[in-house]
Amino acid sequence: MAEKTPRKDIKKATNNALELQKIPTTIPGLDDVLHGGLPAGRTTLAIGGPGSGKSILGMQFLYHGAKNDEPGIFVVFEERAEAVRQNALTLGWDLAPLEKAGNLFLYEAHVDPQAVLSGNFTIKGLLTIMEGKVRSLGAKRIVIDAIDILLRLFDDPVRERSELYALHDWLNDHKMTAILTVKDAAGAVIATRYEFLDFMADCVIHFDHRVVDQVPTRRLRVTKYRGSGFFPNECPFIIGGGGVNVIPISGIEMRHKALGAKVSSGLPQLDNLLDGGFRRASSILISGTSGTGKTILANTFAVSACKHGEKVLYINFEESAEAMASCMLSAGIDLRSALQEGKLRIMTAMPESVGSEEHLINNLKAIDEFQPDHVIIDAVSSCKRMGTPRGAYDYIMLMTNACKEKGITTILTNQTEGFQEEHEISGVGISSNIDTVLFLRYIDIGGEVNRVLLVMKARGQKHSNQYREFHITDHGIDITDVYVGEGGVLTGVARQDQEAKEAVEFRRKQLEIEYKEHLITQKKAEMTADIARRHAELAASETEMKSLKLEASLIAGERDSRANMRTDDKVNTLRKTPAPKNKRQDASRKERTQ
Amino acid sequence: MKQSNQPAKTGGSKNYAMLLFVVSDEPNSKQAKDNLKRICDAHSDKRYQNKIIDVVEDFQSALEYNVLVTPTLILIEPPPPVRIFGNLSDTNKVIEALRLTGD
């Protein structure tokens, strides 16, 4: 019972924490990370190196506020206001009208580097300017970019701290929702400064712009949020049109929908193999070497789905939309009507044009806009060209996860170099996220090269385990019967292979047992021989001892008889008393005489 | 708030125009005002046109002159302009910065 009381208190505290008001940043993904947004009326610290995106975050926050008639002030220490306006324009934010409307104020707080320092001073000037502007605009949001420039003036940790206190008090008194950015050029903010900044902020976000395997990547991480939970992991983000885009953590967590109803693959014969077709909201990998017909198979599905009034987003990393469309036409697959009706949308991009995060965000945006029923990614094997294997892996996992959450079917094509790679992309294992694997390959028998297809895996579905031969004709793909090679059904051959392997293994074991048995028999024989030998030795020893004893008694007998010869009869009679001795003496005497 | 810190004595002397930004009741500001007066009095061969501005009362001027810290002394005339941050306690440094030496 005693333990229950503090528990209640904790719960109460959590309830209070829930009451903490938050202002959504409206920055895609970031509000998820912050469990709702920035703490209202409190200070958030954005720490990061130059160009890490912290200032953009600040401007983004003010811009969205200003657009919604929540005025804000941007205090910029390092840049000209005009440069800030220009930069904002490149991100698609036109600040001028907002400034005119009195919803945004850019304060170019220039610290004169030539200024002479003589005696103590405070930042009261800045505070009164902010005060005046906050009052005239009715501002509730403020961004100070970058606070370290101002602090540099003081050149003394104690004074620096007291000025930060003054700033902190001012922000609190005015219930400003503030973002202070701090430069972190040498990898770490000056320790004492950071400690205090960290203390006075309710929320701390670290920004990082690093180069991994020659690919620049951006990460942000929330390290502190007073009175609130937050997502503590590093989150990849990009800076593009619209500013900071954080990879949605909904894609990091698993919120998959159950696999849905069957949807036709576009080929009745393939549907048969799959016991009715693909499952909706599942992910299907079409794997195979170059030219085996992966793209044709994917497009066959796309056209079929579009014909049924469903929408397909085709993300192509391999060739242009025109090239693919004309290529498909020669195989009898006409994409034109699906494209014209807006059922099929083809998105093409060079994998190396941007980083994997940017591809991901672009593609997720397209999914949100287009609301497709199915997404095709052609080919995931190209994704490694986005940069790192890790980036490619994240891209594929996050894409398939996002689609699964939305109930979208994903078809991934994968160009392999060999059988062992059928559902991996150059060491990047994605198989756990794949529900169905179709494997296409060439088969070379009897001087003829044919294409065959195998359903290697189909989660939650009955499926055929046999290779089927298929042909690419000028009217699409034609799947024929079970492929029978020289040694019968190919899967049979594979099984025979396996069985043969097992038989060999069994035989090897048997031989090993036989050999061991043989060894034991030999050991036993050795032991028997050894025992016999030892018996013989023992017997020999015993014999030897017998003869030694005999010799000893003979010697004794002779001595006695010699003694008898010397003594009189009386003595002799007396000595004869112990019968056995005499007997033996008699015997030995007898022996001797004999 | 305007304070003229005394008039011409000799015809060949230069005209000085300065702005001192303060926060009225702050000790640093008081010291700055006193120090400036003392320095000017000691160099009475110049003509001074000094203006003291309380940023709390006139934040627009602070904004206009980009005064982030107080006290800030800005030398307007003769050019080039000079900025001095602080309570002006380092007299020699201030005199040198204001170019009051030499002539």
XYZ file of C-alpha atoms in Angstrom:
697
model
C 0.000 0.000 0.000
C 2.788 2.313 0.918
C 4.176 1.916 -2.562
C 0.961 2.883 -4.176
C 1.009 6.450 -2.997
C 4.084 7.596 -4.908
C 2.713 5.808 -7.937
C -0.372 7.940 -7.820
C 1.838 10.980 -7.579
C 3.697 9.945 -10.670
C 0.476 9.541 -12.508
C -0.601 12.956 -11.394
C 2.655 14.389 -12.585
C 2.158 12.745 -15.945
C -1.285 14.220 -16.148
C 0.165 17.607 -15.435
C 2.763 17.003 -18.093
C 0.004 16.225 -20.529
C -1.367 19.635 -19.825
C 1.852 21.165 -21.118
C 0.752 23.189 -24.073
C 2.477 22.546 -27.317
C 2.610 24.438 -30.541
C 2.782 22.186 -33.569
C 5.711 23.095 -35.758
C 3.738 21.762 -38.740
C 7.105 20.538 -39.935
C 6.482 17.128 -41.492
C 7.651 14.432 -39.119
C 9.014 16.739 -36.441
C 5.769 16.966 -34.492
C 5.778 13.176 -34.198
C 9.296 13.307 -32.810
C 8.277 16.053 -30.368
C 5.036 14.286 -29.460
C 2.999 17.219 -30.668
C 5.216 20.233 -31.105
C 7.383 22.769 -29.316
C 6.599 23.724 -25.715
C 4.356 26.796 -25.803
C 5.690 29.827 -23.964
C 9.040 28.156 -23.422
C 12.481 28.046 -24.884
C 13.776 25.487 -27.333
C 17.445 25.209 -28.106
C 18.529 24.235 -31.620
C 22.175 23.207 -31.602
C 24.186 22.365 -34.667
C 27.071 23.184 -36.947
C 26.932 25.767 -39.711
C 24.475 24.770 -42.418
C 22.938 22.042 -40.306
C 19.425 23.392 -40.788
C 18.739 24.883 -37.360
C 18.073 28.394 -38.712
C 15.777 26.981 -41.365
C 13.827 25.203 -38.663
C 13.496 28.523 -36.843
C 12.308 30.354 -39.931
C 9.942 27.534 -40.810
C 8.374 27.798 -37.375
C 7.894 31.552 -37.735
C 6.690 31.305 -41.319
C 3.941 28.818 -40.485
C 2.940 30.949 -37.512
C 2.861 34.135 -39.555
C 0.764 32.457 -42.237
C -1.772 31.628 -39.540
C -1.796 35.132 -38.096
C 0.454 34.249 -35.240
C 3.139 36.910 -35.527
C 6.789 36.228 -34.853
C 10.169 37.888 -34.702
C 13.349 36.613 -36.294
C 16.476 38.078 -34.725
C 19.378 37.335 -37.018
C 22.934 38.057 -35.953
C 25.005 36.779 -38.783
C 23.113 37.480 -41.944
C 21.624 40.439 -43.687
C 17.832 40.523 -43.566
C 17.842 40.592 -47.351
C 19.833 37.355 -47.467
C 17.349 35.762 -45.071
C 14.506 36.788 -47.397
C 16.317 35.369 -50.392
C 17.083 32.082 -48.654
C 13.479 31.798 -47.571
C 12.366 32.302 -51.163
C 14.465 29.366 -52.330
C 12.524 27.229 -49.859
C 9.257 28.583 -51.218
C 8.528 31.094 -48.476
C 7.732 34.630 -49.485
C 8.388 36.657 -46.356
C 7.781 40.146 -47.736
C 3.954 40.026 -47.613
C 4.052 38.631 -44.097
C 6.375 41.427 -43.034
C 4.076 43.960 -44.625
C 1.080 42.472 -42.862
C 2.900 42.864 -39.570
C 3.019 39.124 -38.956
C 6.755 38.822 -39.226
C 9.628 41.042 -38.261
C 13.186 40.399 -39.349
C 15.597 42.075 -37.024
C 19.077 42.289 -38.408
C 20.975 42.467 -35.134
C 24.408 43.359 -36.298
C 27.165 43.263 -33.710
C 29.819 45.750 -34.798
C 33.069 43.805 -34.737
C 35.006 47.088 -34.575
C 33.240 48.184 -31.404
C 35.488 49.192 -28.531
C 34.798 47.528 -25.212
C 35.179 49.637 -22.120
C 33.663 48.414 -18.879
C 30.514 46.500 -18.166
C 27.431 46.396 -20.325
C 24.271 44.293 -20.649
C 22.014 43.101 -23.471
C 19.260 45.402 -22.278
C 19.326 47.121 -25.661
C 18.358 43.948 -27.455
C 15.706 43.156 -24.875
C 14.057 46.567 -25.190
C 14.088 46.322 -28.979
C 12.480 42.875 -28.771
C 10.066 44.168 -26.172
C 9.001 47.051 -28.389
C 8.534 44.788 -31.399
C 6.763 42.052 -29.472
C 4.331 44.669 -28.248
C 3.714 46.297 -31.619
C 3.292 42.970 -33.441
C 1.611 41.064 -30.652
C 4.237 38.401 -31.268
C 4.243 35.124 -29.399
C 7.027 33.438 -31.318
C 10.635 34.468 -31.449
C 13.751 32.990 -32.980
C 17.215 34.193 -32.052
C 19.773 33.072 -34.597
C 22.445 32.574 -33.305
C 22.696 33.378 -29.623
C 26.414 32.519 -29.467
C 27.265 35.570 -31.583
C 25.811 37.819 -28.914
C 27.434 35.852 -26.124
C 30.808 36.164 -27.777
C 30.792 39.860 -26.837
C 31.164 39.076 -23.183
C 34.252 36.957 -23.244
C 33.583 35.882 -19.677
C 31.479 32.879 -18.604
C 30.071 34.633 -15.553
C 28.862 37.674 -17.437
C 27.680 35.470 -20.275
C 25.609 33.494 -17.830
C 24.057 36.525 -16.206
C 23.051 37.881 -19.610
C 21.539 34.529 -20.528
C 19.595 34.698 -17.292
C 18.300 38.105 -18.271
C 17.282 36.790 -21.672
C 15.696 33.716 -20.155
C 13.716 35.824 -17.696
C 12.590 38.133 -20.422
C 11.413 35.238 -22.616
C 9.591 33.684 -19.675
C 8.003 36.928 -18.542
C 6.643 37.476 -22.001
C 5.595 33.826 -22.406
C 7.424 33.685 -25.702
C 7.693 30.425 -27.571
C 11.324 30.798 -28.459
C 13.890 28.965 -30.526
C 17.471 29.888 -29.763
C 19.995 28.535 -32.201
C 23.535 27.838 -31.087
C 26.455 27.139 -33.345
C 28.428 24.082 -32.598
C 31.319 24.518 -34.959
C 34.085 22.516 -33.349
C 31.813 19.595 -32.647
C 30.834 20.855 -29.223
C 29.556 24.094 -27.811
C 31.813 25.555 -25.151
C 31.048 23.300 -22.219
C 30.061 25.915 -19.637
C 27.957 27.778 -22.145
C 26.224 24.639 -23.291
C 25.520 23.495 -19.773
C 23.688 26.663 -18.974
C 21.854 26.884 -22.267
C 20.756 23.317 -21.827
C 19.525 24.141 -18.349
C 17.509 27.158 -19.388
C 15.888 25.432 -22.356
C 12.873 23.192 -21.984
C 13.516 21.404 -25.216
C 16.849 20.703 -26.892
C 17.241 19.595 -30.504
C 20.624 18.691 -31.961
C 21.239 19.061 -35.669
C 23.925 17.200 -37.489
C 25.145 17.405 -41.045
C 27.705 14.711 -41.678
C 29.169 12.900 -44.605
C 28.863 9.131 -44.548
C 30.548 7.249 -47.368
C 30.753 10.453 -49.383
C 27.034 11.049 -49.002
C 25.986 14.104 -47.008
C 23.286 13.158 -44.570
C 21.299 15.226 -42.119
C 20.166 13.988 -38.748
C 18.362 15.589 -35.878
C 17.909 14.306 -32.375
C 15.876 15.585 -29.456
C 17.892 15.183 -26.272
C 15.613 16.855 -23.789
C 11.992 17.820 -23.441
C 11.001 18.973 -19.984
C 7.614 17.579 -19.019
C 7.080 15.628 -22.197
C 7.990 12.428 -23.911
C 9.800 12.510 -27.211
C 11.284 10.190 -29.786
C 14.916 9.929 -28.703
C 16.513 8.391 -31.779
C 18.409 10.185 -34.472
C 16.015 11.102 -37.248
C 17.139 11.607 -40.813
C 15.810 14.767 -42.394
C 16.228 16.714 -45.567
C 16.060 20.359 -46.479
C 14.084 20.844 -49.625
C 11.134 22.780 -50.927
C 9.128 23.687 -47.841
C 12.141 23.562 -45.551
C 12.968 20.842 -43.080
C 11.330 17.475 -43.696
C 11.846 14.875 -41.020
C 11.445 11.243 -42.022
C 8.149 10.332 -40.361
C 8.664 8.029 -37.432
C 5.380 6.401 -38.254
C 7.530 4.681 -40.835
C 10.011 3.620 -38.207
C 7.467 2.024 -35.949
C 5.467 -0.987 -37.058
C 1.850 -0.151 -37.618
C 1.193 -2.515 -40.434
C -2.279 -3.360 -41.482
C -3.096 -7.009 -41.917
C -2.640 -8.336 -45.421
C -5.731 -7.611 -47.444
C -7.835 -9.415 -50.008
C -6.422 -10.894 -53.180
C -5.738 -8.720 -56.169
C -5.016 -10.139 -59.582
C -1.424 -10.126 -60.743
C -2.748 -9.456 -64.220
C -1.918 -12.992 -65.319
C -4.541 -15.676 -64.627
C -1.893 -18.397 -64.711
C 0.186 -16.566 -62.122
C -2.926 -15.984 -60.004
C -3.391 -19.742 -60.015
C 0.118 -20.260 -58.731
C -0.578 -17.734 -55.984
C -3.916 -19.223 -55.034
C -5.803 -16.226 -56.372
C -3.318 -13.386 -56.755
C -1.257 -10.989 -54.673
C -2.459 -9.918 -51.244
C -3.311 -6.248 -50.913
C -1.054 -4.256 -48.568
C 1.620 -6.875 -48.990
C 5.021 -6.344 -50.491
C 6.034 -8.411 -53.456
C 9.571 -8.773 -54.676
C 10.146 -9.714 -58.286
C 13.721 -10.868 -58.428
C 15.772 -11.959 -61.363
C 18.754 -11.365 -63.567
C 18.769 -8.700 -66.233
C 16.211 -9.156 -68.994
C 14.199 -11.899 -67.354
C 11.023 -9.788 -67.549
C 10.692 -8.173 -64.127
C 9.540 -4.808 -65.465
C 7.108 -6.489 -67.857
C 5.621 -8.488 -65.006
C 5.304 -5.347 -62.876
C 3.659 -3.436 -65.701
C 1.315 -6.299 -66.452
C 0.085 -5.938 -62.894
C -0.081 -2.144 -63.176
C -2.186 -2.192 -66.336
C -4.500 -4.820 -64.900
C -4.994 -2.828 -61.682
C -5.615 0.386 -63.608
C -8.187 -1.392 -65.755
C -10.015 -2.224 -62.546
C -10.082 1.467 -61.675
C -7.223 1.357 -59.195
C -4.313 3.757 -59.060
C -0.703 2.764 -59.446
C 2.374 4.839 -58.705
C 5.345 3.546 -60.658
C 8.667 4.748 -59.251
C 11.302 4.075 -61.845
C 14.997 4.374 -61.062
C 16.103 2.640 -64.237
C 14.702 4.374 -67.290
C 12.563 7.301 -68.371
C 8.786 7.025 -68.519
C 8.863 7.271 -72.328
C 11.499 4.565 -72.670
C 9.574 2.245 -70.427
C 6.238 2.925 -72.127
C 7.626 2.197 -75.588
C 9.441 -0.868 -74.358
C 6.234 -2.178 -72.815
C 4.320 -1.463 -76.001
C 6.601 -3.784 -77.935
C 5.729 -6.485 -75.422
C 2.051 -5.807 -75.975
C 1.491 -3.879 -72.762
C -0.119 -0.526 -73.440
C 0.335 1.975 -70.653
C -1.088 4.915 -72.569
C -4.724 4.755 -71.552
C -3.850 4.174 -67.900
C -1.557 7.198 -68.050
C -4.132 9.338 -69.817
C -6.852 8.426 -67.365
C -4.545 9.400 -64.535
C -4.683 5.917 -63.058
C -1.003 5.310 -63.609
C 1.625 7.798 -62.579
C 5.264 7.239 -63.433
C 7.892 8.955 -61.303
C 11.412 8.743 -62.563
C 14.618 9.746 -60.869
C 18.258 8.897 -61.051
C 19.079 7.135 -57.791
C 22.253 9.150 -57.362
C 20.573 12.504 -58.065
C 19.735 13.027 -54.389
C 20.255 11.192 -51.132
C 18.053 8.333 -50.001
C 16.237 10.558 -47.479
C 15.224 12.951 -50.191
C 14.029 10.137 -52.457
C 12.015 8.824 -49.556
C 10.408 12.145 -48.766
C 9.692 12.888 -52.429
C 8.112 9.492 -52.899
C 6.088 9.651 -49.696
C 4.841 13.076 -50.746
C 3.790 11.655 -54.101
C 1.957 8.851 -52.306
C 0.135 11.355 -50.125
C -0.833 13.412 -53.142
C -1.733 10.639 -55.563
C -3.224 8.177 -53.059
C -2.342 5.106 -55.092
C -3.643 1.601 -54.372
C -0.359 0.082 -55.458
C 3.222 1.275 -55.635
C 5.892 -0.225 -57.855
C 9.568 0.452 -57.207
C 11.751 -0.482 -60.155
C 14.359 -1.462 -59.103
C 15.397 -1.728 -55.490
C 18.778 -2.968 -56.696
C 19.341 0.555 -58.045
C 18.732 2.009 -54.599
C 22.245 1.254 -53.489
C 23.286 3.941 -55.948
C 21.530 6.454 -53.686
C 24.648 6.304 -51.568
C 25.154 3.895 -48.749
C 23.748 0.382 -48.383
C 22.270 1.617 -45.125
C 20.527 4.462 -46.945
C 19.136 2.041 -49.528
C 17.983 -0.291 -46.799
C 16.281 2.535 -44.889
C 14.651 3.762 -48.068
C 13.196 0.366 -48.929
C 12.159 -0.464 -45.375
C 10.531 2.920 -44.784
C 8.801 2.862 -48.163
C 7.409 -0.636 -47.687
C 6.416 0.168 -44.093
C 4.687 3.391 -45.082
C 2.795 1.569 -47.839
C 1.808 -1.273 -45.537
C 0.417 1.202 -43.050
C -1.649 2.797 -45.748
C -2.822 -0.541 -47.095
C -0.905 -0.033 -50.328
C 0.503 -3.009 -52.207
C 4.180 -2.599 -53.047
C 5.880 -4.356 -55.890
C 9.639 -4.185 -55.846
C 11.767 -5.390 -58.674
C 15.283 -6.513 -57.956
C 18.012 -7.222 -60.423
C 20.193 -10.016 -59.176
C 23.449 -11.455 -60.340
C 22.943 -14.936 -59.042
C 20.552 -17.285 -57.383
C 21.814 -16.580 -53.887
C 20.835 -12.924 -54.206
C 17.255 -13.591 -55.095
C 15.755 -11.605 -52.261
C 18.626 -9.566 -50.994
C 20.118 -6.453 -52.482
C 23.870 -6.775 -52.390
C 24.051 -7.744 -48.777
C 21.237 -5.484 -47.651
C 18.682 -7.915 -46.299
C 15.122 -6.786 -46.797
C 13.519 -10.205 -46.867
C 11.858 -9.784 -43.480
C 9.696 -7.045 -44.916
C 8.814 -8.949 -48.062
C 5.702 -11.081 -48.161
C 5.959 -12.619 -51.584
C 8.986 -13.393 -53.706
C 8.769 -14.217 -57.385
C 11.991 -15.413 -58.885
C 12.629 -15.179 -62.592
C 15.558 -16.836 -64.274
C 16.914 -18.150 -67.510
C 17.258 -21.851 -67.932
C 19.628 -23.312 -70.469
C 18.789 -26.856 -71.507
C 19.120 -28.653 -74.781
C 20.773 -25.668 -76.485
C 17.804 -23.479 -75.676
C 17.454 -20.605 -73.244
C 14.069 -20.257 -71.626
C 12.593 -18.079 -68.938
C 11.157 -19.688 -65.865
C 9.275 -18.306 -62.912
C 9.083 -19.570 -59.375
C 6.967 -18.405 -56.455
C 9.637 -18.671 -53.788
C 7.698 -17.332 -50.878
C 4.144 -16.194 -50.343
C 3.386 -15.270 -46.779
C -0.106 -16.273 -45.739
C -0.874 -17.937 -49.060
C -0.831 -21.370 -50.525
C 1.388 -21.355 -53.546
C 2.900 -23.619 -56.116
C 6.489 -24.651 -55.558
C 7.222 -25.480 -59.150
C 9.054 -23.624 -61.837
C 6.875 -22.512 -64.695
C 8.159 -21.708 -68.096
C 7.005 -18.374 -69.478
C 7.362 -16.497 -72.707
C 7.391 -12.809 -73.413
C 5.261 -12.450 -76.500
C 4.037 -9.400 -78.347
C 0.852 -9.686 -76.364
C 2.367 -9.860 -72.927
C 3.573 -12.663 -70.718
C 2.427 -16.209 -71.360
C 3.004 -18.671 -68.555
C 3.008 -22.303 -69.628
C 3.015 -25.546 -67.709
C 5.334 -26.850 -65.088
C 8.789 -26.868 -66.518
C 10.127 -30.344 -67.055
C 13.818 -30.551 -67.654
C 15.968 -33.591 -68.406
C 15.749 -34.957 -64.897
C 12.069 -34.395 -64.341
C 10.507 -31.411 -62.571
C 13.194 -28.957 -61.609
C 12.107 -28.619 -58.032
C 12.333 -32.385 -57.981
C 15.905 -32.131 -59.142
C 16.614 -29.666 -56.422
C 15.009 -31.958 -53.929
C 16.973 -34.915 -55.286
C 20.054 -32.836 -54.875
C 19.157 -32.220 -51.299
C 18.268 -35.864 -50.762
C 21.514 -36.960 -52.347
C 23.323 -34.595 -50.038
C 21.523 -36.042 -47.062
C 22.259 -39.590 -48.218
C 25.928 -38.782 -48.509
C 25.854 -37.305 -45.066
C 24.086 -40.383 -43.702
C 26.582 -42.701 -45.390
C 29.437 -40.653 -44.002
C 28.006 -41.012 -40.512
C 27.550 -44.733 -41.017
C 31.111 -45.100 -42.148
C 32.211 -43.171 -39.142
C 30.257 -45.515 -36.869
C 31.692 -48.527 -38.610
C 35.136 -47.149 -38.232
C 34.563 -46.458 -34.535
C 33.170 -49.951 -34.031
C 36.187 -51.352 -35.758
C 38.432 -49.335 -33.483
C 36.609 -50.639 -30.433
C 36.870 -54.242 -31.569
C 40.523 -53.701 -32.155
C 40.932 -52.153 -28.726
C 39.030 -55.036 -27.188
C 41.250 -57.540 -28.980
C 44.271 -55.607 -27.881
C 42.985 -55.669 -24.361
C 42.296 -59.422 -24.483
C 45.734 -60.012 -25.868
C 47.138 -57.828 -23.201
C 45.279 -59.714 -20.480
C 46.518 -63.030 -21.937
C 50.019 -61.717 -22.061
C 49.784 -60.536 -18.470
C 48.314 -63.895 -17.450
C 51.236 -65.602 -19.129
C 53.630 -63.262 -17.425
C 51.951 -63.940 -14.107
C 52.081 -67.666 -14.708
C 55.728 -67.445 -15.667
C 56.436 -65.463 -12.520
C 54.562 -68.014 -10.452
C 56.462 -70.878 -12.061
C 59.677 -69.042 -11.514
C 58.791 -68.523 -7.880
C 57.863 -72.203 -7.472
C 61.158 -73.341 -8.808
C 62.958 -70.803 -6.653
C 61.130 -72.109 -3.594
C 61.922 -75.653 -4.591
C 65.512 -74.777 -4.957
C 65.438 -73.067 -1.593
C 63.940 -76.187 0.092
C 66.447 -78.458 -1.549
C 69.238 -76.313 -0.268
C 67.688 -76.427 3.201
C 67.264 -80.249 2.933
C 70.881 -80.769 2.035
C 71.994 -78.635 4.924
C 69.823 -80.694 7.304
C 71.144 -83.984 6.062
C 74.648 -82.641 6.413
C 73.816 -81.671 9.964
C 72.314 -85.094 10.652
C 75.476 -86.674 9.536
C 77.312 -84.708 12.200
C 74.815 -85.153 15.184
C 73.955 -88.345 17.284
C 70.684 -90.285 16.908
C 69.110 -88.759 19.967
C 69.318 -85.341 18.649
C 68.174 -86.603 15.339
C 65.059 -88.242 16.907
C 64.171 -85.049 18.728
C 64.469 -82.951 15.589
C 62.180 -85.352 13.813
C 59.224 -84.279 16.080
C 57.484 -81.747 13.711
C 55.973 -84.197 11.310
C 55.511 -82.044 8.173
C 59.049 -80.877 8.182
C 60.260 -84.409 8.429
C 57.883 -85.475 5.746
C 59.178 -82.832 3.436
C 62.671 -83.763 4.315
C 61.778 -87.350 3.569
C 60.207 -86.323 0.306
C 63.122 -84.249 -0.721
C 65.358 -87.051 0.233
C 63.265 -89.376 -1.846
C 63.377 -87.017 -4.773
C 67.001 -86.803 -4.465
C 67.467 -90.529 -4.410
C 65.183 -90.920 -7.377
C 16.490 63.637 -23.193
C 19.024 66.075 -24.327
C 22.119 67.338 -22.624
C 24.602 69.714 -24.120
C 28.022 69.359 -22.738
C 29.484 72.641 -22.945
C 30.137 75.144 -25.593
C 32.888 76.419 -27.776
C 35.926 77.998 -26.251
C 38.286 78.279 -29.156
C 37.357 78.807 -32.789
C 39.624 76.090 -34.320
C 38.244 73.205 -32.242
C 36.313 70.279 -33.713
C 32.634 69.576 -33.316
C 31.773 66.314 -31.598
C 28.380 64.634 -31.862
C 27.755 61.558 -29.747
C 24.804 59.364 -28.807
C 24.842 57.567 -25.493
C 22.274 54.773 -25.199
C 21.420 53.894 -21.635
C 18.863 52.221 -19.453
C 17.977 54.961 -17.034
C 18.223 53.275 -13.671
C 20.990 50.819 -14.449
C 24.260 51.338 -12.549
C 26.288 50.848 -15.703
C 24.282 53.540 -17.412
C 24.766 55.989 -14.577
C 28.483 55.326 -14.613
C 28.598 55.757 -18.356
C 26.862 59.133 -18.133
C 29.237 60.296 -15.404
C 32.292 58.974 -17.200
C 31.318 60.626 -20.469
C 30.744 63.941 -18.730
C 34.124 63.690 -16.993
C 35.933 62.887 -20.229
C 34.254 65.706 -22.111
C 34.991 68.159 -19.322
C 38.627 67.157 -19.414
C 38.743 67.889 -23.120
C 36.950 71.183 -23.008
C 38.660 72.466 -26.139
C 36.096 70.560 -28.224
C 32.466 71.366 -28.895
C 30.153 68.539 -27.869
C 26.678 67.763 -29.109
C 25.849 64.788 -26.901
C 22.493 63.099 -26.758
C 21.537 60.585 -24.134
C 18.842 58.114 -25.147
C 17.037 55.824 -22.733
C 16.269 52.707 -24.741
C 13.389 51.728 -22.472
C 11.617 54.926 -23.436
C 12.737 55.011 -27.035
C 13.245 51.541 -28.431
C 12.796 52.868 -31.970
C 16.070 54.771 -31.730
C 17.740 51.676 -30.341
C 16.381 49.751 -33.299
C 17.459 52.441 -35.721
C 21.007 52.516 -34.367
C 21.047 48.785 -33.753
C 21.865 49.126 -30.092
C 21.947 45.638 -28.650
C 23.911 46.328 -25.511
C 23.720 49.131 -23.014
C 25.432 51.393 -22.421
C 26.529 52.049 -26.003
C 28.258 55.252 -27.017
C 28.200 56.077 -30.696
C 30.442 58.794 -32.092
C 28.567 60.326 -35.001
C 30.763 63.343 -35.711
C 33.521 63.538 -36.770
C 33.413 60.513 -39.063
C 34.142 57.647 -39.211
C 31.605 56.550 -36.621
C 32.820 54.665 -33.581
C 30.978 52.432 -31.165
C 31.972 51.909 -27.569
C 30.236 49.289 -25.433
C 30.287 49.537 -21.667
C 30.279 51.999 -18.808
C 33.278 53.896 -20.236
C 35.342 53.123 -17.140
C 38.534 52.677 -19.118
C 39.118 56.392 -19.663
C 42.263 56.128 -21.777
C 40.702 53.585 -24.057
C 37.654 55.801 -24.524
C 39.738 58.910 -25.198
C 41.762 57.015 -27.740
C 38.719 55.514 -29.411
C 37.032 58.917 -29.631
C 40.237 60.376 -31.077
C 40.257 63.113 -28.402
C 44.049 62.970 -28.226
C 46.434 64.281 -30.805
C 45.005 67.744 -31.461
